[in-house]
mmCIF file of C-alpha atoms in Angstrom:
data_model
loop_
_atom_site.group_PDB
_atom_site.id
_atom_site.type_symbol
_atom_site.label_atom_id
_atom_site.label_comp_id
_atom_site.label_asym_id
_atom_site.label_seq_id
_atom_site.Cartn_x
_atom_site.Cartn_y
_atom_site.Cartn_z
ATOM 1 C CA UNK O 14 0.000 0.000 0.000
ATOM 2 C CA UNK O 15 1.231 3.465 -0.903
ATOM 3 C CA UNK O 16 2.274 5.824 1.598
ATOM 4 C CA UNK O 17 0.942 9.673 1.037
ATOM 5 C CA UNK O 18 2.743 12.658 2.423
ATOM 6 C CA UNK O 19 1.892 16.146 2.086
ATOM 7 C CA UNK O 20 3.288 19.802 3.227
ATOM 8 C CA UNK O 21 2.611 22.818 2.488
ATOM 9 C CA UNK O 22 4.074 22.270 -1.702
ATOM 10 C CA UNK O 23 3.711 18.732 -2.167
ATOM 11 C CA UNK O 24 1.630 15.400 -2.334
ATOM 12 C CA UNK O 25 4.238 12.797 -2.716
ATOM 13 C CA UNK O 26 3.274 9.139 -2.808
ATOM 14 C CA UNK O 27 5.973 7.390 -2.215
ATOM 15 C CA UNK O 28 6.395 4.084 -3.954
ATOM 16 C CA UNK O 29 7.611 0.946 -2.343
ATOM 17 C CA UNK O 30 10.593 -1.683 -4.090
ATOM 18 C CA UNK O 31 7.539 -3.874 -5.352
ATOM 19 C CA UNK O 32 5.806 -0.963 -6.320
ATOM 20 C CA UNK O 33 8.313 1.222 -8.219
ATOM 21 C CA UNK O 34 9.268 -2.714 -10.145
ATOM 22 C CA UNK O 35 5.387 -3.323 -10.974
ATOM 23 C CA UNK O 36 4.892 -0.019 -12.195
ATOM 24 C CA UNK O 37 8.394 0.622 -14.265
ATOM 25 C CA UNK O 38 9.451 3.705 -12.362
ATOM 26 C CA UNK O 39 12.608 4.719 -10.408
ATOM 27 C CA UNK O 40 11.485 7.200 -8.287
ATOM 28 C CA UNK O 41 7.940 8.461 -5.936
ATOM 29 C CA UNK O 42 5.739 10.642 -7.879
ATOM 30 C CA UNK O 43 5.665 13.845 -6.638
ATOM 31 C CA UNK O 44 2.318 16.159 -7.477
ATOM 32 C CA UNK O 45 2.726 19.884 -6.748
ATOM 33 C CA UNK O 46 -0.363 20.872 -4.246
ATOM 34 C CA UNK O 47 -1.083 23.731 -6.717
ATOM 35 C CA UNK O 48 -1.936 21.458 -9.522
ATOM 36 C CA UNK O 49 -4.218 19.412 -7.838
ATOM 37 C CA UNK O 50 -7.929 20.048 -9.074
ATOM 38 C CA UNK O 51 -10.223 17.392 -7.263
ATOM 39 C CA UNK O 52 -10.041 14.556 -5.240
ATOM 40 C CA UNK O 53 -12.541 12.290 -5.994
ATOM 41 C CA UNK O 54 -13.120 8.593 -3.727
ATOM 42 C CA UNK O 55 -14.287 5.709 -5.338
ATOM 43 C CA UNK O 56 -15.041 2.296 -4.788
ATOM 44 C CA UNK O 57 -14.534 0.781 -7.880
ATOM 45 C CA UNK O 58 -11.231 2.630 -9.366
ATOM 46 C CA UNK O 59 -11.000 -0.049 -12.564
ATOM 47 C CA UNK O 60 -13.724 2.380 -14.154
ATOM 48 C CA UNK O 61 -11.587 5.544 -13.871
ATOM 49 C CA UNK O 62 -8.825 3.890 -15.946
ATOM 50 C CA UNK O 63 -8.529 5.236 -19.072
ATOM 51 C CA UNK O 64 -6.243 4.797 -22.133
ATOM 52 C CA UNK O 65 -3.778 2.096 -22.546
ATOM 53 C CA UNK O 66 -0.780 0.705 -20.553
ATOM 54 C CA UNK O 67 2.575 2.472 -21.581
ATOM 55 C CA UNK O 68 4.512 1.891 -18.892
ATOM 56 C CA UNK O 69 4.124 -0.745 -15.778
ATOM 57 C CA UNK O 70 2.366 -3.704 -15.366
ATOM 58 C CA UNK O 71 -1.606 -5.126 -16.079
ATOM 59 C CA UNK O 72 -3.218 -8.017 -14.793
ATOM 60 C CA UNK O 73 -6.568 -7.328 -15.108
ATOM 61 C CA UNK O 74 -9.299 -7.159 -11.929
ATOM 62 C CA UNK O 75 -5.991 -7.637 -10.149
ATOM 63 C CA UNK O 76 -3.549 -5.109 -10.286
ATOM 64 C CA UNK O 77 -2.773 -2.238 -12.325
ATOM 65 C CA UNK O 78 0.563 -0.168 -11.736
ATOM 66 C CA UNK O 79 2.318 2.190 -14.078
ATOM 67 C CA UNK O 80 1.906 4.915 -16.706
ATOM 68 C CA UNK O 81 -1.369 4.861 -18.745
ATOM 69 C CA UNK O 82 -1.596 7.073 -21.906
ATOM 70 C CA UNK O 83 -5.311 8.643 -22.654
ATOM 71 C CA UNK O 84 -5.540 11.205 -25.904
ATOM 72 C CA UNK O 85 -5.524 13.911 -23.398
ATOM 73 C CA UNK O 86 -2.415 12.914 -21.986
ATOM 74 C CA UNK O 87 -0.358 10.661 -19.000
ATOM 75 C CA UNK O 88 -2.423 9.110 -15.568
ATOM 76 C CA UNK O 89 -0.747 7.396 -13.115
ATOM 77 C CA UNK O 90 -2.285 4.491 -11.969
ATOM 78 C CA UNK O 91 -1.980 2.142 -8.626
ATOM 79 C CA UNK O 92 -4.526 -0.252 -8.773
ATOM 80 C CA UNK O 93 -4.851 -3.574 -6.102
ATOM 81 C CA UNK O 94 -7.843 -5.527 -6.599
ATOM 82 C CA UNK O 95 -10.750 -4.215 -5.798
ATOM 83 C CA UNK O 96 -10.162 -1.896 -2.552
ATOM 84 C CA UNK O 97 -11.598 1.816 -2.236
ATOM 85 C CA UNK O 98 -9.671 4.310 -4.083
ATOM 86 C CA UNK O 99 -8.615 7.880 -5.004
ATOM 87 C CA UNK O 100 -8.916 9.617 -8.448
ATOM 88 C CA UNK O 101 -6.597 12.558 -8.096
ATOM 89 C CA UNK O 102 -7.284 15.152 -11.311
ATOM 90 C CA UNK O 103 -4.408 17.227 -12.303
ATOM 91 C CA UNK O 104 -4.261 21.293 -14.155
ATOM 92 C CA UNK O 105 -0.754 21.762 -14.869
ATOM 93 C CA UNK O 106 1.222 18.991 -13.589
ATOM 94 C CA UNK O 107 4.155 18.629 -16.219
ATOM 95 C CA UNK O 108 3.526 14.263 -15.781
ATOM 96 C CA UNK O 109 -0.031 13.509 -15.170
ATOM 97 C CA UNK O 110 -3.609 14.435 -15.667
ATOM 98 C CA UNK O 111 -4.696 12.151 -13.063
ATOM 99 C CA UNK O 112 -3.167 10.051 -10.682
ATOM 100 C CA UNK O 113 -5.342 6.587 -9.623
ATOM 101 C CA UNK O 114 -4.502 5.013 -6.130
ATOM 102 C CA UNK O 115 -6.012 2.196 -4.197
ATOM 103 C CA UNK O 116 -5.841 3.588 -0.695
ATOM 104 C CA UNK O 117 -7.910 3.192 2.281
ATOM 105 C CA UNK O 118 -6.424 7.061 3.088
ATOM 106 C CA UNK O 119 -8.205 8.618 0.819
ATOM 107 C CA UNK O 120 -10.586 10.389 3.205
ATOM 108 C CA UNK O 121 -7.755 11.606 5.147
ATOM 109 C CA UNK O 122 -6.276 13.315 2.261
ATOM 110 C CA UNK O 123 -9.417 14.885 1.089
ATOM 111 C CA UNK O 124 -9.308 16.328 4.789
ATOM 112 C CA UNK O 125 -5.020 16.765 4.676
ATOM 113 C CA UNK O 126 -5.594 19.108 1.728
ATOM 114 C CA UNK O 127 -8.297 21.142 2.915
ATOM 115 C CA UNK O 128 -5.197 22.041 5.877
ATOM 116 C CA UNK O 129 -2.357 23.948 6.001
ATOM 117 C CA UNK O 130 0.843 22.726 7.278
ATOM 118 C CA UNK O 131 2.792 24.315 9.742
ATOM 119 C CA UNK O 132 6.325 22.681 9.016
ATOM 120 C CA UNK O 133 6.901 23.827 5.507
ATOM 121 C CA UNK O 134 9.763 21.963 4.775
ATOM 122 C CA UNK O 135 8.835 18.707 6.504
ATOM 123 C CA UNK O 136 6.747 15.869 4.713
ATOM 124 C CA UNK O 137 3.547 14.297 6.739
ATOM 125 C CA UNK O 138 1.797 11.475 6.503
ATOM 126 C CA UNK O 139 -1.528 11.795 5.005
ATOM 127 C CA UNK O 140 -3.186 9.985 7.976
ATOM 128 C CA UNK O 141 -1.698 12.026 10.739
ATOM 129 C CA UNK O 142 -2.350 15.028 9.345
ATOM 130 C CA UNK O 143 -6.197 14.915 8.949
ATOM 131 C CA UNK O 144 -5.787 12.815 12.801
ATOM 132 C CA UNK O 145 -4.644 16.138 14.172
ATOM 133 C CA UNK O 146 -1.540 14.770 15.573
ATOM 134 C CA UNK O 147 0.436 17.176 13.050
ATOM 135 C CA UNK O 148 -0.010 20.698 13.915
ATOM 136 C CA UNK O 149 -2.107 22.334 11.339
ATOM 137 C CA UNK O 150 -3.905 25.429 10.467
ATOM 138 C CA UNK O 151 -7.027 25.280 8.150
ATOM 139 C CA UNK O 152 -7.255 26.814 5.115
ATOM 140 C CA UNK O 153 -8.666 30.316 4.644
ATOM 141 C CA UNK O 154 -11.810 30.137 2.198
ATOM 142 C CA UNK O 155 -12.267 32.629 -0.232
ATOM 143 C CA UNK O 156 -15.656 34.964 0.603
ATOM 144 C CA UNK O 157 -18.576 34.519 -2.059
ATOM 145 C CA UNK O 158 -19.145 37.152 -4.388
#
């Protein structure tokens, strides 16, 4: 399972050895915060894949890890079975459009990214962040009008 971290620049999801060999890539992928449009949980994330297989590895209704390419452009997908998920959409990330986890996190990074980390420079988990044990401050939201 894929470990999310998040500060105040970053979502990185940090790959493990099986991982980064299943899905044909050397490092984490790294998603600046700025580019990230929606966050989306589903339970059924074999219906968000789109595209074919470029990169990584397909077994299909069992796993799917790697670099998918879609007419629009590049997803990145983590897929285990069939185990809730998170559809991550993408504006102006250089790599992806969308990145495609199986996670059973993904409600605590819906609730991570509404935050605001203290510790700029400091990664934190996903998990402890939307826990509380991370000191946080939430977001400011912009007045209607």
């Amino acid at each position: 399972m894929v470990t999310l971290l998040l500060d105040s620049t970053q979502l990185e999801v940090v790959l493990s050895a099986t991982e980064r060999a299943l899905a044909f890539r050397s490092d984490d992928v790294r998603i600046a915060r700025s580019s990230i449009r929606t966050v989306q949980l589903t339970d059924d994330a074999w219906t968000w894949l789109r595209g074919v297989r470029a990169r990584g590895s397909h077994v299909p209704g069992v796993l799917a890890m790697g670099t998918w390419k879609a007419a629009g452009g590049s997803d990145f997908v983590l897929v285990r079975r069939r185990q809730p998920a998170v559809v991550i959409d993408l504006d102006g990330d250089a790599e992806f459009q969308r990145v495609v986890l199986t996670t059973r996190h993904g409600t605590a990074l819906q609730q991570a990214l509404r935050l605001e980390v203290e510790a700029e420079d400091e990664l934190a988990d996903v998990v402890d962040l939307a826990t509380g044990a991370i000191q946080t401050h939430p977001t400011p939201t912009q007045p209607e009008g």
